[in-house]
Short mmCIF file of C-alpha atoms (C1' of nucleotides) in Angstrom, two decimals:
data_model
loop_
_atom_site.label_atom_id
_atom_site.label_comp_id
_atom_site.label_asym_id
_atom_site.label_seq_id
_atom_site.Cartn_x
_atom_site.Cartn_y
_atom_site.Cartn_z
CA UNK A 27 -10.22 15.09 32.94
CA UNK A 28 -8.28 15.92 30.31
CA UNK A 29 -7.19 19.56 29.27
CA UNK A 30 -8.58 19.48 25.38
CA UNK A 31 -9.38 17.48 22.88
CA UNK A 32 -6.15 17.23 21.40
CA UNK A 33 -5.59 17.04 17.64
CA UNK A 34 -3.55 14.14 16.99
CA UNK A 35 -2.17 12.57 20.22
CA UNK A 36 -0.68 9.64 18.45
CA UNK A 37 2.96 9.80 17.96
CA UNK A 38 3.78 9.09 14.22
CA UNK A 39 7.80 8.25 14.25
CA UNK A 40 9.85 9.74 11.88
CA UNK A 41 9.31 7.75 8.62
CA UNK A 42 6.17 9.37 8.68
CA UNK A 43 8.14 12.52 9.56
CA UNK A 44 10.24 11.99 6.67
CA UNK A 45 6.98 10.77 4.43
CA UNK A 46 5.68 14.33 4.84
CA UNK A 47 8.40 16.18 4.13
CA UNK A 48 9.21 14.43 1.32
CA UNK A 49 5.81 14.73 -0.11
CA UNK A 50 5.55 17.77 0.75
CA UNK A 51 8.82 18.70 -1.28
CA UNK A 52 7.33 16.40 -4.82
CA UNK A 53 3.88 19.12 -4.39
CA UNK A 54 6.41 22.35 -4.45
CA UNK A 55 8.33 21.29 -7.66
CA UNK A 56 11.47 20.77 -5.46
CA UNK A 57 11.22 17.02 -6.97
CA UNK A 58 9.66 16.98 -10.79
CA UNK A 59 8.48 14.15 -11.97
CA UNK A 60 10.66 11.33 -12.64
CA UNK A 61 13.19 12.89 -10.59
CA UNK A 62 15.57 9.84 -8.60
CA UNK A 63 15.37 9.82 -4.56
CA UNK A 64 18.89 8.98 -3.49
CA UNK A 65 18.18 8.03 -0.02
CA UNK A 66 21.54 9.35 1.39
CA UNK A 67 21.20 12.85 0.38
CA UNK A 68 17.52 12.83 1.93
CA UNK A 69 18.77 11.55 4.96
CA UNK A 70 21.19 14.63 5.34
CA UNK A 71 19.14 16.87 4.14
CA UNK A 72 16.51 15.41 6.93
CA UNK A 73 18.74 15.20 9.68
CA UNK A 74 17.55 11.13 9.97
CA UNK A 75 18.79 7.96 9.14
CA UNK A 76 18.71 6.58 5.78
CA UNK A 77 16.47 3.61 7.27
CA UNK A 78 13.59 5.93 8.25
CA UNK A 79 13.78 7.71 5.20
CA UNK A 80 13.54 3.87 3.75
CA UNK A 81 10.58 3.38 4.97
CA UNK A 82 8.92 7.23 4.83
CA UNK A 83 9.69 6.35 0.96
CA UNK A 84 7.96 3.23 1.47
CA UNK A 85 4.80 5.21 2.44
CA UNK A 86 5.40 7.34 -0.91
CA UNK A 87 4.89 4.23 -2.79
CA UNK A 88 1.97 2.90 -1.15
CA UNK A 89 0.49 6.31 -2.09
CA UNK A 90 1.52 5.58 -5.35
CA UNK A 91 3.57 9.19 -5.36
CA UNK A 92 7.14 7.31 -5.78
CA UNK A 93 8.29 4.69 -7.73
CA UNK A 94 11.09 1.93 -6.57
CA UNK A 95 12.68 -0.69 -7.93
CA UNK A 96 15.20 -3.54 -7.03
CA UNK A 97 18.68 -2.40 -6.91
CA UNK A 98 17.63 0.91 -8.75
CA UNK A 99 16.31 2.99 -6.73
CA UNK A 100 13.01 5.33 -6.19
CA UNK A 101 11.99 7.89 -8.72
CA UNK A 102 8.90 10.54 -9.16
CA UNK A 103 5.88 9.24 -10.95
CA UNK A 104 5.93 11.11 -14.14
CA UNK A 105 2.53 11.88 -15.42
CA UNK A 106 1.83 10.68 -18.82
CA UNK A 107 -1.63 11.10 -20.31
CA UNK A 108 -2.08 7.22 -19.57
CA UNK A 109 -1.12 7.64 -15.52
CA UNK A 110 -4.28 10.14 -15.53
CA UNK A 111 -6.34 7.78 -17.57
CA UNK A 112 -5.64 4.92 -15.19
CA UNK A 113 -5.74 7.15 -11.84
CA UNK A 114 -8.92 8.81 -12.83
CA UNK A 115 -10.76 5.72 -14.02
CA UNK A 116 -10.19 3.84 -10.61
CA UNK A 117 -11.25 6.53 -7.95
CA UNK A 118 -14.50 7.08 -10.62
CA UNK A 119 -14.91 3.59 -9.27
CA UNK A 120 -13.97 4.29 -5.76
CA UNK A 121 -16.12 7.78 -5.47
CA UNK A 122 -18.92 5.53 -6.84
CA UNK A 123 -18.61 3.10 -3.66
CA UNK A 124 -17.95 6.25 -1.33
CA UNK A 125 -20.92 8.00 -2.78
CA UNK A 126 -23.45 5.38 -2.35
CA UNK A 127 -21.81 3.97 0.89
CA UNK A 128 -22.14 7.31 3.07
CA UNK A 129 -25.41 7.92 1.73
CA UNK A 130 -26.85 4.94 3.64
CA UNK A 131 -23.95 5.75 6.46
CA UNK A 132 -23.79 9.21 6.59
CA UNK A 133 -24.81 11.24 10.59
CA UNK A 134 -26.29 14.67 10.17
CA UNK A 135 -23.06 16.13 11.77
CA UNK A 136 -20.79 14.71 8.59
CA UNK A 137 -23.71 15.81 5.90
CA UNK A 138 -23.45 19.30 7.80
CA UNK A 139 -19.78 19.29 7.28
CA UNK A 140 -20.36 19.01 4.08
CA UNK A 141 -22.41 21.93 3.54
CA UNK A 142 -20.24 23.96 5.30
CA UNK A 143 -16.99 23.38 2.76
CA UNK A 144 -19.09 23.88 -0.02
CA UNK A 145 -19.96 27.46 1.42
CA UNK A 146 -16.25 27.78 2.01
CA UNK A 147 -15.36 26.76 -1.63
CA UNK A 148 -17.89 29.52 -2.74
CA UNK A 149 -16.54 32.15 -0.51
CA UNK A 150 -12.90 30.99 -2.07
CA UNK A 151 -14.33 31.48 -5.62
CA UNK A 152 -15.35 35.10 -4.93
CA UNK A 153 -12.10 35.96 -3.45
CA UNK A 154 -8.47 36.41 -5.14
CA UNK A 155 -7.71 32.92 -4.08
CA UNK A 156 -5.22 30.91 -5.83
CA UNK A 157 -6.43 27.70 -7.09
CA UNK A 158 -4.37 25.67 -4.46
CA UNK A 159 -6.52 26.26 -1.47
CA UNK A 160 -9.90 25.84 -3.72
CA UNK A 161 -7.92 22.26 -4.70
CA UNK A 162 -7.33 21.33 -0.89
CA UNK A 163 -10.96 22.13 0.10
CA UNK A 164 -11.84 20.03 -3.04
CA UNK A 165 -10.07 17.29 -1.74
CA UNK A 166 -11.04 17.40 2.12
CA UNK A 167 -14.82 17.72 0.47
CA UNK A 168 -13.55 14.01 -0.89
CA UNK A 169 -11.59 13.00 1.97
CA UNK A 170 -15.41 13.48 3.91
CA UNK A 171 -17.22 11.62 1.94
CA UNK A 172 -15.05 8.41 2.20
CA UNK A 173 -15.16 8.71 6.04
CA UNK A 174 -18.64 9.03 5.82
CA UNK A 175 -18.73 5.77 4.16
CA UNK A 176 -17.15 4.16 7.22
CA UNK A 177 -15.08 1.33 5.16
CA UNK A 178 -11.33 1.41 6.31
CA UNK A 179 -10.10 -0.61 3.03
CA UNK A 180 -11.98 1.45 1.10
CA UNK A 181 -9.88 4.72 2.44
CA UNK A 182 -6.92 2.66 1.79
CA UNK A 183 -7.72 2.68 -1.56
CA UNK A 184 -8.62 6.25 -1.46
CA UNK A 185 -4.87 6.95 0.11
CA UNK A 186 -3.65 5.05 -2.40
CA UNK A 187 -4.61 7.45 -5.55
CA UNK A 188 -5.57 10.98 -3.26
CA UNK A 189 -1.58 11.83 -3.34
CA UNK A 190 -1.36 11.64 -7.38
CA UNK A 191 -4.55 13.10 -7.63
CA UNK A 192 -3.30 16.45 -5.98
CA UNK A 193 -0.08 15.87 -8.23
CA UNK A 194 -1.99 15.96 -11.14
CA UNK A 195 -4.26 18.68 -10.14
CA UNK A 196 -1.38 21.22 -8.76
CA UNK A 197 0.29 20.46 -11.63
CA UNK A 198 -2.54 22.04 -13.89
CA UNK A 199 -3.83 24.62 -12.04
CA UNK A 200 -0.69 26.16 -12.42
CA UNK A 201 -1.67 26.37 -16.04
CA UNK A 202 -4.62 27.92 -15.65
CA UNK A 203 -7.78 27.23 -13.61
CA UNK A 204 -10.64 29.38 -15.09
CA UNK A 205 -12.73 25.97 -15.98
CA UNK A 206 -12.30 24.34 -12.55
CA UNK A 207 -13.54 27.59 -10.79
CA UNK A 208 -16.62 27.49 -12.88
CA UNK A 209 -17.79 24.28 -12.18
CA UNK A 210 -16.71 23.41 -8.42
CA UNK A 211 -19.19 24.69 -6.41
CA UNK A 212 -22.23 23.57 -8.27
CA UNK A 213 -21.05 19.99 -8.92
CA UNK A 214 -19.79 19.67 -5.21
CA UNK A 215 -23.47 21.11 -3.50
CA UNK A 216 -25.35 19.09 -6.41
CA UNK A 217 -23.26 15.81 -4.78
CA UNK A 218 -24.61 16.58 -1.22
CA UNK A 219 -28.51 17.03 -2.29
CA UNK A 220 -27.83 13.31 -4.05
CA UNK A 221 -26.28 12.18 -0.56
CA UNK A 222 -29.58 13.57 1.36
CA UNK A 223 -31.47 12.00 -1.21
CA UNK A 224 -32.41 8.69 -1.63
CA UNK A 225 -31.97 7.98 -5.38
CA UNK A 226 -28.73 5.69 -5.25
CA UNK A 227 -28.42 5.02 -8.70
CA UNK A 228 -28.14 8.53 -9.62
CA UNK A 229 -26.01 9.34 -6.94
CA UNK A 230 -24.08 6.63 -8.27
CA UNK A 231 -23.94 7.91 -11.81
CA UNK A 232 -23.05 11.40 -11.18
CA UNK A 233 -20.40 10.76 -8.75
CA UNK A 234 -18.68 8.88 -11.52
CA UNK A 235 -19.40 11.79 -14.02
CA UNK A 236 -18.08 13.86 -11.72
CA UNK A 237 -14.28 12.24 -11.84
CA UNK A 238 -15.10 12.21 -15.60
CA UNK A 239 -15.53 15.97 -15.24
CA UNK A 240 -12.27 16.16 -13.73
CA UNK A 241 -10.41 13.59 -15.70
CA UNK A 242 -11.47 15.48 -19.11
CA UNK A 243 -10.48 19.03 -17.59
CA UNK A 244 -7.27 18.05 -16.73
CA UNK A 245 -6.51 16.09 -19.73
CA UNK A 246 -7.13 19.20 -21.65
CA UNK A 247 -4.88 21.38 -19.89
CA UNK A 248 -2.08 19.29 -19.58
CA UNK A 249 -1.68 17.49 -22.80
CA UNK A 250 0.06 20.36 -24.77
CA UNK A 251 3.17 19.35 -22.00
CA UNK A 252 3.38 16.22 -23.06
CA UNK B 28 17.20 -13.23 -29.33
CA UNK B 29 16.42 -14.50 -26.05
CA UNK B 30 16.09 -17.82 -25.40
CA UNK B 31 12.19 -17.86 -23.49
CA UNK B 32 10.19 -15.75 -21.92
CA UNK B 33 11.70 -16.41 -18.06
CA UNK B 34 8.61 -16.46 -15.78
CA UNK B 35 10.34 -14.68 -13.16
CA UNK B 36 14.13 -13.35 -14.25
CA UNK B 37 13.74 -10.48 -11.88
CA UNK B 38 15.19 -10.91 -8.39
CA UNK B 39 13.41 -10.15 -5.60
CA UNK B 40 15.56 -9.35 -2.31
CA UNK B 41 15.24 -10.35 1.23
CA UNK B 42 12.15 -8.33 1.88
CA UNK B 43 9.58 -9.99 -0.43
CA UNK B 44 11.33 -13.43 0.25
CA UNK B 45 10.46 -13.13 4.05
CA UNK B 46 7.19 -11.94 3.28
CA UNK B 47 6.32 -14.69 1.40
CA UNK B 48 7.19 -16.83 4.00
CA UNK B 49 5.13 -15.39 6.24
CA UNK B 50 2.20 -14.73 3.89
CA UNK B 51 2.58 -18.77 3.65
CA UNK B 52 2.81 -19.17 7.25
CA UNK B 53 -0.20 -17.12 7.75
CA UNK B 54 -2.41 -19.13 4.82
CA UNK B 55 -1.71 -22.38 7.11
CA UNK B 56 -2.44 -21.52 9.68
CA UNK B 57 0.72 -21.42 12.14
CA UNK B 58 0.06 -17.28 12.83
CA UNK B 59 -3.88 -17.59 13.29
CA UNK B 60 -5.64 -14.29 13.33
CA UNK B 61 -5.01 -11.87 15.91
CA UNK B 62 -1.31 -13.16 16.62
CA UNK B 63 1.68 -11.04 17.38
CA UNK B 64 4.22 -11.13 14.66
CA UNK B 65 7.47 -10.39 16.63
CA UNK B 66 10.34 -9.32 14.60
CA UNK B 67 13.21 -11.04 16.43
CA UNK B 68 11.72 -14.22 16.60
CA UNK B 69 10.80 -13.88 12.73
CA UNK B 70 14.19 -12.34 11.83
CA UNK B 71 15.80 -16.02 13.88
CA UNK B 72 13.33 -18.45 12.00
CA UNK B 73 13.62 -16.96 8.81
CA UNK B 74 17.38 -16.64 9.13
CA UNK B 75 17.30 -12.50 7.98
CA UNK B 76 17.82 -10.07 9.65
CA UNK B 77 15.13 -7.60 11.19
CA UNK B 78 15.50 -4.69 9.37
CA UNK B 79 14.74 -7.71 6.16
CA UNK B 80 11.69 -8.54 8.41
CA UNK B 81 10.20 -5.35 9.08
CA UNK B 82 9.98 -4.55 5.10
CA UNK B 83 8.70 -7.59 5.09
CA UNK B 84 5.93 -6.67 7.31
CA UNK B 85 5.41 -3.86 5.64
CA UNK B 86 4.39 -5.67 2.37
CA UNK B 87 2.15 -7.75 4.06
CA UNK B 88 0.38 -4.57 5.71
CA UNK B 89 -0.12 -3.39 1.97
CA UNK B 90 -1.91 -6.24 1.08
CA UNK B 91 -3.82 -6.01 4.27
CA UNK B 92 -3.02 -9.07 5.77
CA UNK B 93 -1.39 -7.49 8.71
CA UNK B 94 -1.93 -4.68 10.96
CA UNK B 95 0.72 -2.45 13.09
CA UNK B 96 0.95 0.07 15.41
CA UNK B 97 3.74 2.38 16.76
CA UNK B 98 5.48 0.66 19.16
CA UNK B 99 3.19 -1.80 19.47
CA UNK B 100 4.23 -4.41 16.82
CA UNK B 101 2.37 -6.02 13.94
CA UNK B 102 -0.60 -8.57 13.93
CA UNK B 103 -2.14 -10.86 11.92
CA UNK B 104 -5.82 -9.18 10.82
CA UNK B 105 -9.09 -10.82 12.37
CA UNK B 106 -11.88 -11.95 10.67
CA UNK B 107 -14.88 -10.21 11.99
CA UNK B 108 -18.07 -9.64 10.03
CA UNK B 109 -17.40 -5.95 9.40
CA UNK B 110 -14.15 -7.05 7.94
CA UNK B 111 -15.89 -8.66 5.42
CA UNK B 112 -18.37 -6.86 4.82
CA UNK B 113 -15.68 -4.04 4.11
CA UNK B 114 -13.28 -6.36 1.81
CA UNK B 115 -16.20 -7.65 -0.12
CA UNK B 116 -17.82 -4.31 -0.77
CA UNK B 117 -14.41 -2.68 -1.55
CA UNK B 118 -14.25 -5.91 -3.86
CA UNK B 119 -17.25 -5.76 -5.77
CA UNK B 120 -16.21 -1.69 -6.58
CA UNK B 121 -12.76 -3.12 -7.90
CA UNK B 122 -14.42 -6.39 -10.07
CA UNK B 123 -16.94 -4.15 -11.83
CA UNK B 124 -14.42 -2.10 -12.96
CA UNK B 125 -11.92 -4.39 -13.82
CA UNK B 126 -15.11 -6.41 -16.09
CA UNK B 127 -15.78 -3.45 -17.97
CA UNK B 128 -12.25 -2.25 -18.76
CA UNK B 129 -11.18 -6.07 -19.63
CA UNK B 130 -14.22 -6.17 -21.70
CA UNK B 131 -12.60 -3.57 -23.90
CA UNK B 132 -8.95 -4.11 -23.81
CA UNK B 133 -8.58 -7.89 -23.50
CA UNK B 134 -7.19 -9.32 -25.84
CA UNK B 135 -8.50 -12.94 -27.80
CA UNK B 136 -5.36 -15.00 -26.05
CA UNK B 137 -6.17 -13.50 -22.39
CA UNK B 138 -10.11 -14.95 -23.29
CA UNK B 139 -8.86 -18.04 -23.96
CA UNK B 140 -6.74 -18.48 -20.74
CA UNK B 141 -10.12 -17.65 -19.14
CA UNK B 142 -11.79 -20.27 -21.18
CA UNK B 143 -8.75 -22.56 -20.05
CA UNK B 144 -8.75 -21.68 -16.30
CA UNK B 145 -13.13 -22.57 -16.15
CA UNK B 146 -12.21 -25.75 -17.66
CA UNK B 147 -9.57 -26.69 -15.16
CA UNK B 148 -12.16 -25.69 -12.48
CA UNK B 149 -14.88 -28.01 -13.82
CA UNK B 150 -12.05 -30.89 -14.06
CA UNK B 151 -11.67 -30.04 -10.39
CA UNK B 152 -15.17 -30.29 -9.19
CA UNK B 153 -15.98 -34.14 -10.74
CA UNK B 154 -12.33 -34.94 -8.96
CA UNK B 155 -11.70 -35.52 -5.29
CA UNK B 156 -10.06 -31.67 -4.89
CA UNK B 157 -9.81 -30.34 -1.82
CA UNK B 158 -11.27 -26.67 -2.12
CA UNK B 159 -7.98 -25.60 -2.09
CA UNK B 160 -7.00 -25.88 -5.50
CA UNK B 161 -10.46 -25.03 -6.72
CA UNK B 162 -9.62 -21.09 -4.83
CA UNK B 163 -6.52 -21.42 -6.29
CA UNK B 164 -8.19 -21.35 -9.70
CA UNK B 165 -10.67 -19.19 -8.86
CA UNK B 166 -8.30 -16.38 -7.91
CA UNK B 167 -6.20 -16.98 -10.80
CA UNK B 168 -9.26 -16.08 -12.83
CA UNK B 169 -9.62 -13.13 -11.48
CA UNK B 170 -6.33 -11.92 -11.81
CA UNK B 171 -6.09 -12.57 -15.44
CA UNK B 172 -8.98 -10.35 -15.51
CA UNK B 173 -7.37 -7.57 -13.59
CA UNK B 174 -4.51 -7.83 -16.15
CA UNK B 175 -6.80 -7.74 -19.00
CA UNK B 176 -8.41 -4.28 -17.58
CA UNK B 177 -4.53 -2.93 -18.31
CA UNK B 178 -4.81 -0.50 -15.99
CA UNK B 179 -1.62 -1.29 -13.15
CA UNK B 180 -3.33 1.13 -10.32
CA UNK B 181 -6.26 -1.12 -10.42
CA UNK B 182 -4.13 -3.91 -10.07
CA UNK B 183 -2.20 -2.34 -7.07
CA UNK B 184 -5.63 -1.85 -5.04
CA UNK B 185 -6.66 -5.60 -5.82
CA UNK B 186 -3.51 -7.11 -4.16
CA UNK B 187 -4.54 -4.89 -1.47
CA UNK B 188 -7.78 -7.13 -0.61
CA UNK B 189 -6.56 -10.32 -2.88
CA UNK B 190 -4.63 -11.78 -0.03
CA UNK B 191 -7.10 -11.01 2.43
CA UNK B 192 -9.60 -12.45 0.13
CA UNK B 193 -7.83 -16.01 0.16
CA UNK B 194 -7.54 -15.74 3.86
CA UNK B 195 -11.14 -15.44 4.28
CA UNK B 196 -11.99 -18.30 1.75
CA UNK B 197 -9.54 -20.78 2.92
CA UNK B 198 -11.08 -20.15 6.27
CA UNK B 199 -13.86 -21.10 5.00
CA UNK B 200 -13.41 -23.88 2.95
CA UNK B 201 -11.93 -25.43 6.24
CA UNK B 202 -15.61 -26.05 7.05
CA UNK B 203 -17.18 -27.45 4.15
CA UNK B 204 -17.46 -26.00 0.61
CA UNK B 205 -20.52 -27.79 -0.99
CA UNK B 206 -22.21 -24.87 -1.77
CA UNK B 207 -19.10 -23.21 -2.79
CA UNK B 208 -18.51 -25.79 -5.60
CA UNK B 209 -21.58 -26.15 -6.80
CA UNK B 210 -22.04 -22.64 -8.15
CA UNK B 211 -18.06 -21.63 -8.99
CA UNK B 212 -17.97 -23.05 -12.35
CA UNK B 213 -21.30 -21.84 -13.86
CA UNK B 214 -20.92 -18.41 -12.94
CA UNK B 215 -17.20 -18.11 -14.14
CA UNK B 216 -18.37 -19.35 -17.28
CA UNK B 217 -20.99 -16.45 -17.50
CA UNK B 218 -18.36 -13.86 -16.70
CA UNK B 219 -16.31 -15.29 -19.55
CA UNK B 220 -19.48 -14.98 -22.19
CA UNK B 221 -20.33 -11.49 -20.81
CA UNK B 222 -16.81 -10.42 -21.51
CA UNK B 223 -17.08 -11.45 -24.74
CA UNK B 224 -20.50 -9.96 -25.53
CA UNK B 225 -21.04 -6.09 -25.67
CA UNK B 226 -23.48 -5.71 -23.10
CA UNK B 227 -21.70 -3.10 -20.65
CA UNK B 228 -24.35 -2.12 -18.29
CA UNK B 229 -24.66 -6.41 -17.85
CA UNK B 230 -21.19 -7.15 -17.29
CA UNK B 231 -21.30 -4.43 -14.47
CA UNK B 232 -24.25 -5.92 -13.16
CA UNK B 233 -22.77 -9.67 -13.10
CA UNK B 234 -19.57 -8.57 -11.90
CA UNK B 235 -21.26 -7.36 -8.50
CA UNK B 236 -23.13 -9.70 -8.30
CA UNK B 237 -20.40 -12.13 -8.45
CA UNK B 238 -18.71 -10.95 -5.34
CA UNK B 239 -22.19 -10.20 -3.48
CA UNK B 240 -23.01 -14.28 -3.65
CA UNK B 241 -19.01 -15.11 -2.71
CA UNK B 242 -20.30 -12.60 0.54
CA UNK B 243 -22.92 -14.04 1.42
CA UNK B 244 -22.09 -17.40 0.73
CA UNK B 245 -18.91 -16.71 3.10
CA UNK B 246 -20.83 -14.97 5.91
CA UNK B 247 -23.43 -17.83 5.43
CA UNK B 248 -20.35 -20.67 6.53
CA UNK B 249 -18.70 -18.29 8.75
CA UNK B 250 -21.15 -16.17 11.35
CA UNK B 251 -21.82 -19.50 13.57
CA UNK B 252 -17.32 -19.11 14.33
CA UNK B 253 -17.71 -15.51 15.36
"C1'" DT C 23 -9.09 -1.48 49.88
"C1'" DC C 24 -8.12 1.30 46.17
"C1'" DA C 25 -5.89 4.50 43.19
"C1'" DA C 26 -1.79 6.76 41.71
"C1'" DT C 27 2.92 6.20 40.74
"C1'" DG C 28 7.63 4.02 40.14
"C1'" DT C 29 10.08 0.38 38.21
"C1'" DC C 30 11.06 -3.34 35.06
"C1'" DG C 31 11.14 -6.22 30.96
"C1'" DA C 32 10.29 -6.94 26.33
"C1'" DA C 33 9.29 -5.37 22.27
"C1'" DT C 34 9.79 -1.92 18.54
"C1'" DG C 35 12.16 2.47 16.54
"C1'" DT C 36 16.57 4.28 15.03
"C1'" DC C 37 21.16 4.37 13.61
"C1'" DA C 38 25.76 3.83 11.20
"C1'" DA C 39 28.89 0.34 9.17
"C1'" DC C 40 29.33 -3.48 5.82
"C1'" DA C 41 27.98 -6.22 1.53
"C1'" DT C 42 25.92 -6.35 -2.88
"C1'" DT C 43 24.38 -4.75 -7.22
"C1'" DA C 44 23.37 -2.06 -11.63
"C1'" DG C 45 25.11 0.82 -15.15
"C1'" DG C 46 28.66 3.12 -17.45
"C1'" DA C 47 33.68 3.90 -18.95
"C1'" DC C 48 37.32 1.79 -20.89
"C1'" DA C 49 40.04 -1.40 -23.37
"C1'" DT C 50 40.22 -5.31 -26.41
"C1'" DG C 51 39.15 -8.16 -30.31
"C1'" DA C 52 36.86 -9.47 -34.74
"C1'" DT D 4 32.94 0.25 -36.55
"C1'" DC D 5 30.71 -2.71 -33.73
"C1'" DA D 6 30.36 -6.13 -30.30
"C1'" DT D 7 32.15 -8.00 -26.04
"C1'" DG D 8 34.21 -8.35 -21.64
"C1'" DT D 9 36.25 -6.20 -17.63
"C1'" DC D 10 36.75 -2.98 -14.31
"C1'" DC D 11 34.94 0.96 -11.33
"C1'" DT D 12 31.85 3.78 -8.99
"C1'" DA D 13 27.82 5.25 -6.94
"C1'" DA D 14 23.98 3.96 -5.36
"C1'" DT D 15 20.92 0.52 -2.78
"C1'" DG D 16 20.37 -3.91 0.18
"C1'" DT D 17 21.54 -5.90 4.57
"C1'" DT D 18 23.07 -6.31 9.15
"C1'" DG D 19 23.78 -6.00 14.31
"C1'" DA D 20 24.09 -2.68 18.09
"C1'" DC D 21 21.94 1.11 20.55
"C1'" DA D 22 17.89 4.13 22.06
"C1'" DT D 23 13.10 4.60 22.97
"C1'" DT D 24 8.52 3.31 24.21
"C1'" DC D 25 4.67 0.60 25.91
"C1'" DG D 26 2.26 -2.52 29.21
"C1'" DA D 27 2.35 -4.91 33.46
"C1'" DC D 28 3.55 -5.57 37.99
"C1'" DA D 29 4.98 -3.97 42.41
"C1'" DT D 30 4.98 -0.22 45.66
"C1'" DT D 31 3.33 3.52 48.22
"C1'" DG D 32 0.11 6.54 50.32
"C1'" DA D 33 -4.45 7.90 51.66
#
DNA sequence: TCAATGTCGAATGTCAACATTAGGACATGA
DNA sequence: TCATGTCCTAATGTTGACATTCGACATTGA
């Protein structure tokens, strides 16, 4: 038998490599928005070739982080007030679909899982955290849910606005995150009493309210930048 | 001032030419589902090279109409029922959406080219068509209404079940569409009146709705192949 | 006979050199 | 002064060769 249940035996290759790293390097500032990716100086500075980094930026764009066109190049996404109108709007329409997928979907073991970030987010609020690691556990609270709706297009969708939602969010609570700290927790454990429950369409409703929460929080901390 | 409004002045590169090709090839048929797409026999058919073919491949995997693994190549998607079931679901999230935002933000020249596009498919039903050019239409509609919604994120995650969407379809029209045409026209035309009425909650509604019969209907013609 | 292992072929992953293009600097003309 | 046309440069697009990996078959040993 095997030693352990390894965590990710899959080898990934290094555009993925170079993917994270560059992603990685857009969340710490080291890339604003709407700064260009010259592909030569991120191979370099990666140690790879300028084709992997290619095609790591390739996965950027499919995640909707980068921007590239013909001839021109690949720049940041900036993030105007109508980027967060347009992300927001379509994952309200995507957590809708999540939300009311897993609930018919959902095992005891992933509802469970549930419970158990929402007590972590808690903890989180209690403590000095900063607002990052309360924003990741928001986000793996989200990344659940879509697995628990066992539809693989529909968390390629979800892939394909999670990496500007973190953007967006980083972005602001690094103005300030006194309003996101009082809402969190309730709205997230109120979203896993509609999952055990069997009233779809207001499952349905608030999971959409909830983005809207979101949307209108952010909005209101961020528009003075722009 | 410029002569007309060029329908496509922007050039395109090697990458999306090839994966058109093969897009095409797929659509008739010559790569059925499940096939291998090797690179250097691509790369020496289409006459590009294989770095060319690989982005290639990569654009078709965004629209989901191929599938690859490390170092194990790319192939052609297959049709089971849980893909549909997954594509049509993801589907009926995306139309709703779409309906409601076009509702608002369409303007009274992107109405008429709706009005335009159900007459054309009514002309095509009392002809001889093949089904063909009745999809055709059909998906044409419904990307006039994604542009209407004015939102280019939503757009991005409909090409990412639009092709697979026409895959499905032609399969199925391949085995008799009677059922297909007789319902297509009338409820197009409804769509078209609900946009122009103010009746959210109904539009939503339709919109599902919509996609739920193209579901079944398609599961109906295709279970008895699988 | 069966299972574990070594070897082989064919495909993909990676790389560095070459070709092409967009955008700006400069000079020229009305 | 403004418009236009021509270079030039810095970046991307493209290519063919090289390295790596997977799956299958043959081989070996119990």
């Amino acid at each position: 038998m095997t030693v352990a249940p390894l965590p990710k035996a899959s080898r990934r290759g290094l555009a993925q490599e170079a993917a994270d790293l560059i992603r990685e390097a857009i969340f710490t500032g080291h890339f604003p928005p709407g700064a260009q990716l010259r592909e030569v100086e991120l191979a370099a500075s990666l140690g790879v070739s300028r084709g992997s980094v290619r095609e790591g930026l390739a996965l950027l764009e499919r995640e909707g982080l980068v921007h590239s066109v013909w001839h021109r190049g690949t720049t940041v996404v900036d993030v105007t007030a109508q980027d967060v109108e347009e992300v927001y709007t379509l994952r309200a329409a995507l957590d809708r679909l999540a939300a009311t997928s897993a609930q018919r979907n959902a095992t005891a073991d992933q509802l469970t899982e549930l419970d158990t970030l929402v007590r972590a987010m808690a903890q989180e609020i209690s403590g000095d955290a900063s607002g990052a690691t309360l924003l990741a556990l928001d986000i793996a609270f989200h990344d659940r849910i879509y697995d628990a709706a066992n539809n693989r297009r529909l968390v390629e969708a979800w892939r394909a606005v999670r990496s500007q939602i973190y953007l967006f969010q980083l972005r602001r609570i690094a103005l300030g995150h006194e309003h996101y700290r009082a809402r969190v927790v309730d709205e997230h454990r109120e979203l896993v009493t509609l999952l055990r429950a069997d009233d779809r369409e207001t499952l349905a409703r608030r999971a959409e309210e909830h983005v809207d929460s979101a949307r209108c929080s952010l909005l209101a901390g961020l528009s003075p930048s722009m």
